[in-house]
mmCIF file of C-alpha atoms and ligand atoms in Angstrom:
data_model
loop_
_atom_site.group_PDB
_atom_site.id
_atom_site.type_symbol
_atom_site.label_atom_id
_atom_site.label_comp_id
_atom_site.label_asym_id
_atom_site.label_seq_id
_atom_site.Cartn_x
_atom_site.Cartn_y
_atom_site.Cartn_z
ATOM 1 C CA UNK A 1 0.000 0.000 0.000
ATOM 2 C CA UNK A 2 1.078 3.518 -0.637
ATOM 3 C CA UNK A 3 1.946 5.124 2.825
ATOM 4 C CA UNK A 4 1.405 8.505 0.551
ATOM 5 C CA UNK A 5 2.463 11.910 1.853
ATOM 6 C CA UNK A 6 -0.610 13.981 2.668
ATOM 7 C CA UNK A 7 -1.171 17.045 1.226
ATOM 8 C CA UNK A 8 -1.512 18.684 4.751
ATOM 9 C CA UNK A 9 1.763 17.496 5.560
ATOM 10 C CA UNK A 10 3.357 19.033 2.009
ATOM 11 C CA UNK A 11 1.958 22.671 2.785
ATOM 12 C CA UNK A 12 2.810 22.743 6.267
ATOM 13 C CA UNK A 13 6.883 22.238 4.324
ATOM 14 C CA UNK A 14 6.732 24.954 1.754
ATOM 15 C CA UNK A 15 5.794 27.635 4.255
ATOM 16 C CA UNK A 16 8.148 29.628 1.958
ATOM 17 C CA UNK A 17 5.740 30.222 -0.585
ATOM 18 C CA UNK A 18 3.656 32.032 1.786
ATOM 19 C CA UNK A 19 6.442 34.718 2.257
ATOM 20 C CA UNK A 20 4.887 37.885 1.389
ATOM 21 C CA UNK A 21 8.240 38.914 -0.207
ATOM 22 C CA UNK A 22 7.608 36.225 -3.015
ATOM 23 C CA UNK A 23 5.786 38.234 -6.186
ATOM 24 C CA UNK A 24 2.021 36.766 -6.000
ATOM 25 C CA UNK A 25 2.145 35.656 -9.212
ATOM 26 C CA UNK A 26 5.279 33.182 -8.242
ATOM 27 C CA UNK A 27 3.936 32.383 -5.535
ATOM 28 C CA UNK A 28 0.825 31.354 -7.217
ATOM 29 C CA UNK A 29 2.362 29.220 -9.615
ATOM 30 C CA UNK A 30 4.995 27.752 -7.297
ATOM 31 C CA UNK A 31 1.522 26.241 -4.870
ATOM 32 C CA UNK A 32 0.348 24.672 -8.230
ATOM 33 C CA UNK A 33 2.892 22.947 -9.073
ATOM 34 C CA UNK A 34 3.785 21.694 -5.425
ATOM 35 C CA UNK A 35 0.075 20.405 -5.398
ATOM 36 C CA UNK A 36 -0.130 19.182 -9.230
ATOM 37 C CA UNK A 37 3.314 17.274 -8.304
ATOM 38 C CA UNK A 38 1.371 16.022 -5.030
ATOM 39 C CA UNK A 39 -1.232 14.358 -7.091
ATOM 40 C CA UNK A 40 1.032 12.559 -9.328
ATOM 41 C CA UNK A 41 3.002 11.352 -6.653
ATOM 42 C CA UNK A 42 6.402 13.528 -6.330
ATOM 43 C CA UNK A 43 7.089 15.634 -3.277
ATOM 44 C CA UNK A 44 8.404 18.891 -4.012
ATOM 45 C CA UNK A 45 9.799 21.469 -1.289
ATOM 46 C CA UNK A 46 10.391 24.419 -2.132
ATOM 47 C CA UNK A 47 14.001 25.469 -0.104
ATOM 48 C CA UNK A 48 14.235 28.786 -0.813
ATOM 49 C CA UNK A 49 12.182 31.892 -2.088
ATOM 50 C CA UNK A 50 13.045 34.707 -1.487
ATOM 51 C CA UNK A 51 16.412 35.951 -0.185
ATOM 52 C CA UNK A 52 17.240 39.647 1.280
ATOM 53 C CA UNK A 53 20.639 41.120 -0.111
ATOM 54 C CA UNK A 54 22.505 40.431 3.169
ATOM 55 C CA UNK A 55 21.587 36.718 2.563
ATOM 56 C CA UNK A 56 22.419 36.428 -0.838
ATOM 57 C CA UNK A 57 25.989 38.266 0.264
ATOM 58 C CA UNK A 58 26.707 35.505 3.479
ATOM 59 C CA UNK A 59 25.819 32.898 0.439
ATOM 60 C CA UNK A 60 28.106 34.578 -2.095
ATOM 61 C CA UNK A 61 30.975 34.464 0.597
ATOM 62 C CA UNK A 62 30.645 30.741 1.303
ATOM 63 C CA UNK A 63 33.576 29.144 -0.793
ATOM 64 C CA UNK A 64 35.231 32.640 -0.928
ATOM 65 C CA UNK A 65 35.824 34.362 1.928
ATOM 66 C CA UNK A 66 33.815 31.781 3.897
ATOM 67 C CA UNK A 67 34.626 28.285 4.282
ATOM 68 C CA UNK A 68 32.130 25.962 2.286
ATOM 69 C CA UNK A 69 31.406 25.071 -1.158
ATOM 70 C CA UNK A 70 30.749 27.455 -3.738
ATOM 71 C CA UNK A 71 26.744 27.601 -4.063
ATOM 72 C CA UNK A 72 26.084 29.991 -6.336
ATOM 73 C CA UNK A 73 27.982 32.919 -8.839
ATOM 74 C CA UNK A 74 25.472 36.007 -7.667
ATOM 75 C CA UNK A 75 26.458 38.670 -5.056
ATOM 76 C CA UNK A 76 23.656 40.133 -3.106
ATOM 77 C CA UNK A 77 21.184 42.350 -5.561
ATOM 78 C CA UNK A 78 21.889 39.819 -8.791
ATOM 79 C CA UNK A 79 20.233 37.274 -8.479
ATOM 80 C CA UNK A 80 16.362 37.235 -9.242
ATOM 81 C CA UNK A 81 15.587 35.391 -5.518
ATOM 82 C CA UNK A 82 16.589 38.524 -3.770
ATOM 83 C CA UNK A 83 13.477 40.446 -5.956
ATOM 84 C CA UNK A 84 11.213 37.465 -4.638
ATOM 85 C CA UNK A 85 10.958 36.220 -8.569
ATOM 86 C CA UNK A 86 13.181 32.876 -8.130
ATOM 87 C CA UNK A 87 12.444 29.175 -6.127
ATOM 88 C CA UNK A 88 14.597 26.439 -5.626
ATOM 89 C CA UNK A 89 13.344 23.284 -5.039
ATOM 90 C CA UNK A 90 14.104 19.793 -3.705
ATOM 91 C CA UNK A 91 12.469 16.315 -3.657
ATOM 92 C CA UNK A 92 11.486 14.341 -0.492
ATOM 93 C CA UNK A 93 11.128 10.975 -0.850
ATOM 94 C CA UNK A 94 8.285 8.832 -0.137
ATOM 95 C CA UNK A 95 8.286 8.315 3.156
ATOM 96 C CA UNK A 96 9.048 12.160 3.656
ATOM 97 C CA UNK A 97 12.031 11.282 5.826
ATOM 98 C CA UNK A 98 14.785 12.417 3.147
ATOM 99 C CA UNK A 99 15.424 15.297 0.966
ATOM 100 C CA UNK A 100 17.046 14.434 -2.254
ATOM 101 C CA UNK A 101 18.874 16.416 -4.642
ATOM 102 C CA UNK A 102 19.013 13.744 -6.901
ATOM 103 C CA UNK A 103 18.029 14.192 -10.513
ATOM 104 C CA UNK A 104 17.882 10.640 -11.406
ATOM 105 C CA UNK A 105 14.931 9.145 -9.312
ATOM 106 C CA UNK A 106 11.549 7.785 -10.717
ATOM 107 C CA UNK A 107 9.499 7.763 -7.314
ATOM 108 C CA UNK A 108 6.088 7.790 -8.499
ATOM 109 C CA UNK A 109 7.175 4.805 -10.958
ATOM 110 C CA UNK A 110 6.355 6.172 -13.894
ATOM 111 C CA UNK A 111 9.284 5.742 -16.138
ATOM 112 C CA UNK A 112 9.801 9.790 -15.921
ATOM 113 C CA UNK A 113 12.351 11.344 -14.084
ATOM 114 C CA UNK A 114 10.689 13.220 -11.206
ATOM 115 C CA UNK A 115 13.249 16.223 -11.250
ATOM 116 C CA UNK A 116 12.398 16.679 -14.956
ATOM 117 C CA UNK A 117 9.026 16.063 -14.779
ATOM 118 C CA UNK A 118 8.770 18.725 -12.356
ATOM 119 C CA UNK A 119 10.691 21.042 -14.119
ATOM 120 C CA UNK A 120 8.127 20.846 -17.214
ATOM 121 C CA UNK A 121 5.476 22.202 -14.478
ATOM 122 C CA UNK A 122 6.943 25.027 -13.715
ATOM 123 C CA UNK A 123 8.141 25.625 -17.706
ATOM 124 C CA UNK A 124 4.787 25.074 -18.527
ATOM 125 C CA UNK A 125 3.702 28.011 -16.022
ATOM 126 C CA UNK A 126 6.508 30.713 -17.188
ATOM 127 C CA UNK A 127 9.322 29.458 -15.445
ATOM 128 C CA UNK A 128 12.804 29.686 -16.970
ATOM 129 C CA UNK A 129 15.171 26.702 -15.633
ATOM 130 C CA UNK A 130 18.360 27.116 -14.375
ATOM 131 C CA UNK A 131 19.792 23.617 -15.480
ATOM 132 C CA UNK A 132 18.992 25.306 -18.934
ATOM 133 C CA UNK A 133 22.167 28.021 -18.470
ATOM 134 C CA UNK A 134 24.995 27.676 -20.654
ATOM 135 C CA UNK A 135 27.220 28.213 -17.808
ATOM 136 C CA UNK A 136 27.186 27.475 -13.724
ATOM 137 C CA UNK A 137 24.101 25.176 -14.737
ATOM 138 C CA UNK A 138 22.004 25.611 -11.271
ATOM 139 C CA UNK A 139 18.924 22.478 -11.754
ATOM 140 C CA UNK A 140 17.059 23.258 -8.427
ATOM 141 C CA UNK A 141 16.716 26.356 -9.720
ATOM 142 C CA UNK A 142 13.564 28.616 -11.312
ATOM 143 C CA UNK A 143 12.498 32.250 -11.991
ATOM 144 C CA UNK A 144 10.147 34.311 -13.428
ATOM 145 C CA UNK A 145 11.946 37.216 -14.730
ATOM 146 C CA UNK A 146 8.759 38.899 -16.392
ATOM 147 C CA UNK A 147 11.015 40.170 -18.772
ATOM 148 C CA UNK A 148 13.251 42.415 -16.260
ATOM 149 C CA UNK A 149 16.623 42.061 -16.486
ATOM 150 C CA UNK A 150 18.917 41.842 -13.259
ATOM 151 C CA UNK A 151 20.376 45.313 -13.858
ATOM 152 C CA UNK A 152 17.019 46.909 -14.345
ATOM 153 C CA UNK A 153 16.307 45.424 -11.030
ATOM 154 C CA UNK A 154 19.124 47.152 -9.524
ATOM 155 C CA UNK A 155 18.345 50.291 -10.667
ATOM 156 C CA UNK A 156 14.976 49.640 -8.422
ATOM 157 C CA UNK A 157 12.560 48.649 -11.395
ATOM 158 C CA UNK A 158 10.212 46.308 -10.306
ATOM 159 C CA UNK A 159 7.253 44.279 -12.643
ATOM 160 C CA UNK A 160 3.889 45.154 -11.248
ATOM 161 C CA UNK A 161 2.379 43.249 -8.575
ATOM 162 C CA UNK A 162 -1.495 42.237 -9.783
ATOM 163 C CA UNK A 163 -4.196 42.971 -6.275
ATOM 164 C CA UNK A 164 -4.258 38.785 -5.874
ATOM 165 C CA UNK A 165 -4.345 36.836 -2.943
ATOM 166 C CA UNK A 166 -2.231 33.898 -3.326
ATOM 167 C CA UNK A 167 -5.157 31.063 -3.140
ATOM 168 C CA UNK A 168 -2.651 28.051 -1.369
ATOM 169 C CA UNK A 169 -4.719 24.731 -3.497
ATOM 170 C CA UNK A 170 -6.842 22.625 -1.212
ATOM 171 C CA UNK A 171 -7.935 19.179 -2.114
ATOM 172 C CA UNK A 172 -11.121 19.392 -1.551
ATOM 173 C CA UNK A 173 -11.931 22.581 -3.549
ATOM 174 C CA UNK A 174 -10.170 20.939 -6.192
ATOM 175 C CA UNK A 175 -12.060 17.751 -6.005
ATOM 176 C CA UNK A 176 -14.940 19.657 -6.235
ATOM 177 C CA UNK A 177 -14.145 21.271 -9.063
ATOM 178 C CA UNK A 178 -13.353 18.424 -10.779
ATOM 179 C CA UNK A 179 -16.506 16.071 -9.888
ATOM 180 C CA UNK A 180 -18.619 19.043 -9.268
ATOM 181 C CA UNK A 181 -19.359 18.224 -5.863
ATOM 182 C CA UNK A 182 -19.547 19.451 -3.022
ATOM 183 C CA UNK A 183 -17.691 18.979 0.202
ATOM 184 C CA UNK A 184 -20.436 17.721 2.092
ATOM 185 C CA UNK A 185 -21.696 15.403 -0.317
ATOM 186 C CA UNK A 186 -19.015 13.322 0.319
ATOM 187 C CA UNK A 187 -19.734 10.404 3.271
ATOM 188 C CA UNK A 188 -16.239 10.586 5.126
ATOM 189 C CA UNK A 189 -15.180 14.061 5.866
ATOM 190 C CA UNK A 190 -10.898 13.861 4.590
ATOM 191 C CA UNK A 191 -10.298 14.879 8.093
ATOM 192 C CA UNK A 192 -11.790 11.597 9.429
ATOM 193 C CA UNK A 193 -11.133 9.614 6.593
ATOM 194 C CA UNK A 194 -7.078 10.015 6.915
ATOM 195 C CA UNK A 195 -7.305 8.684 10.736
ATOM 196 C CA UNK A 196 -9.288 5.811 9.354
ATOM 197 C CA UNK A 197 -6.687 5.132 6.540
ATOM 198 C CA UNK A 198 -4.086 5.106 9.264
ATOM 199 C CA UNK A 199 -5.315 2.628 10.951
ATOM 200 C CA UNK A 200 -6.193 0.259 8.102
ATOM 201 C CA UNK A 201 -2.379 0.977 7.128
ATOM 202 C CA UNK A 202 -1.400 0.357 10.451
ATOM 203 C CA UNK A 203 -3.217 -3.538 10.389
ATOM 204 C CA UNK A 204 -1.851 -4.116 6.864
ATOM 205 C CA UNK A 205 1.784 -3.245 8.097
ATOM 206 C CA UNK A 206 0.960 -5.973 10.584
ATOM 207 C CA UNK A 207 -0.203 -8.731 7.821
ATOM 208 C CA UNK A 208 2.884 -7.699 6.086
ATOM 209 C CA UNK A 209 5.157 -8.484 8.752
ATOM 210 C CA UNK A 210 3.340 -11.605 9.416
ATOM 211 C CA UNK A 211 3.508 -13.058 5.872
ATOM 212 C CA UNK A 212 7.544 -12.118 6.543
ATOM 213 C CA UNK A 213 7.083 -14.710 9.412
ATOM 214 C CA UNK A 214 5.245 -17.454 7.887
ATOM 215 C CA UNK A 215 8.088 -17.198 4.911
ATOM 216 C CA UNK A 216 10.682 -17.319 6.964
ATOM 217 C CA UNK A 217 9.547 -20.121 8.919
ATOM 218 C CA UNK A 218 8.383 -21.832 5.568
ATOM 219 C CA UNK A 219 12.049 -21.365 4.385
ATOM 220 C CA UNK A 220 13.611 -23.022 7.322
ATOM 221 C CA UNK A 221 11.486 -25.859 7.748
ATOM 222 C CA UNK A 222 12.218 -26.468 3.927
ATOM 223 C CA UNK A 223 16.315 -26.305 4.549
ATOM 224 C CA UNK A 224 15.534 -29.109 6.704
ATOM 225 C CA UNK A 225 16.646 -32.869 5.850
ATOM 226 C CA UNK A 226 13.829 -34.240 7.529
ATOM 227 C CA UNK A 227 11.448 -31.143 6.533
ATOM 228 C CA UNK A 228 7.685 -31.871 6.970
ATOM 229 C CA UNK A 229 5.618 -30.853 4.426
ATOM 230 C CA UNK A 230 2.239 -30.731 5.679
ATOM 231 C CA UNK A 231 4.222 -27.661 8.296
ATOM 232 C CA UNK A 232 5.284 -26.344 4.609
ATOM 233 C CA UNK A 233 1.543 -26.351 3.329
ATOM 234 C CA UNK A 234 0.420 -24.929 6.457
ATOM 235 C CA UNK A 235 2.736 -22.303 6.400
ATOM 236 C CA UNK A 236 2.104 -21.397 3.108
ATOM 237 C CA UNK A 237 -1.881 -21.411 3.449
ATOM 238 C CA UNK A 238 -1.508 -19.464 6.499
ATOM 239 C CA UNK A 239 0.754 -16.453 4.092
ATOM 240 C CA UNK A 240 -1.590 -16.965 1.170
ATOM 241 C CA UNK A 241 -4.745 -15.726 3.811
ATOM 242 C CA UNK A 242 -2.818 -13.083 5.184
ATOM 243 C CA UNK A 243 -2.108 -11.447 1.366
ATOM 244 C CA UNK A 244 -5.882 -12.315 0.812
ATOM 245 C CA UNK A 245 -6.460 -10.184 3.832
ATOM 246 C CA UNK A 246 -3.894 -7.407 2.916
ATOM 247 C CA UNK A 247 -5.455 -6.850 -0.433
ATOM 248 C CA UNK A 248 -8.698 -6.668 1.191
ATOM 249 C CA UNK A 249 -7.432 -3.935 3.163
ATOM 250 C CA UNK A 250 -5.886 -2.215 0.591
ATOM 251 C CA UNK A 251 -9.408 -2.023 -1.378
ATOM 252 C CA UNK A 252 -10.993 -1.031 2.016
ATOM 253 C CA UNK A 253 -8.541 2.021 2.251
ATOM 254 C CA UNK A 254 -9.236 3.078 -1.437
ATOM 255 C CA UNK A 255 -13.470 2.737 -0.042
ATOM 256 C CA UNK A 256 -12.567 5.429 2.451
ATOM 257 C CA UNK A 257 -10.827 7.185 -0.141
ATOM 258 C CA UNK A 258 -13.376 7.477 -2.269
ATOM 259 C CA UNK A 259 -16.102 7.998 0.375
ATOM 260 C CA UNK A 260 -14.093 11.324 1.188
ATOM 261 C CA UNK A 261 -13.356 12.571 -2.225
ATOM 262 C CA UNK A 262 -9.363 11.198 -1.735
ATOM 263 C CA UNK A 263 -7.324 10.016 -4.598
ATOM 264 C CA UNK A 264 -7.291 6.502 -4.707
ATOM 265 C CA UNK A 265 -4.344 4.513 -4.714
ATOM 266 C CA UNK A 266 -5.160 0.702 -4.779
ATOM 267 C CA UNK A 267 -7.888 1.045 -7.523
HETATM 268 ZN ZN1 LIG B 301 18.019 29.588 -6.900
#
């Protein structure tokens, strides 16, 4: 079963597109592709936004006058993060215990690479990448420019800020939207239904490690010289219930799911 990252858990991470520094429209399109990523099963965080001039300065002097590596080739005013028009982003992986800089993996097991896949998200929203630059290739890296150049910048231009509150997506607005339903149509409220889910994923952790048992046990008794097959066909009834039972909970899950307008994973 897919012990999935919650959206919840996902905004709660990218707090930094919530800085008010961030241009709206960035921040706008930044949320969408966190959340459009969500649904197909990558976990983007977003590790930096914007960055004040002093920052991008203590940055600059890592490698130089700091010690460190060298992490990027802009001093404090040129680079497009300290005008709140940049992101850089990272994966987590499934189990949201790592971050991962790593351009190479396919977690949602689609024969894509996640990195790139994200990257066409935010191209496809009027993003340039940085892993397109000719030179100091920077792949975490995005900005919307809006057609301002960085010395235009300096000399305190700025492109207009549109009266928009950044609307942060929630899943069941979109949901509703897309079935053209309304929350309280649905049985389970999502609220409910992940503590459910939890517990159902909590029971088919348990068959899991069970099955693990009966294997095990089935693998010794067959090393044996004198092994006893009617222990082998016991065993091996015994693991073949259990995965009839973990399936079973598996299509339960994907019930409550459905029941509270979730994504379902099993199905
Ligand atoms: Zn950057």
């Amino acid at each position: 079963m897919d012990m999935a990252i919650t959206w919840d858990w996902l905004k709660q991470k990218n707090f930094r597109l919530n800085d008010p520094n961030l241009h709206p429209v960035v921040a706008q399109r930044g949320w969408e592709v966190v959340f459009e990523a969500w649904q197909r099963g990558i976990y983007v965080l977003i590790t930096q936004g914007y960055r004040s001039i002093a920052e991008q300065n203590e940055l600059y002097a890592q490698g130089r006058t700091k010690p460190g590596k060298i992490v990027t080739n802009a001093k404090g005013g040129t680079s497009y993060h300290n005008y709140g028009l940049a992101l850089d982003f990272a994966l987590y992986t499934p189990d949201g215990k790592q971050v991962v800089w790593d351009m190479n993996t396919d977690f949602n097991k689609n024969h894509k690479k996640d990195w790139m896949e994200v990257v066409q998200m935010f191209k496809a929203r009027g993003f340039e990448w940085g892993g397109d630059w000719r030179s100091f290739k920077d792949y975490p890296h995005v900005q919307m420019t809006f057609g301002f150049s960085i010395a235009q910048l300096k000399a305190g231009k700025r492109p207009s800020r549109p009266a928009m509150v950044v609307q942060v997506p929630e899943l069941t607005k979109v949901v509703a939207s897309v079935t053209d339903k309304k929350e309280e149509e649905y049985m389970i409220p999502v609220s409910k239904a992940d503590k459910i889910i939890a517990l159902i994923q909590a029971e088919w952790k348990e068959k899991d490690e069970q099955i693990k048992q009966y294997q095990k046990m089935w693998q010794e008794e067959n090393a044996k010289p004198d092994k006893c097959q009617q222990k082998l066909d016991e065993y091996h009834r015994a693991a073949e219930a259990l995965r009839k039972d973990k399936k079973e909970l598996g299509e339960l899950a994907d019930e409550v799911r459905k029941a509270s307008g979730r994504r379902v994973v099993n199905g």
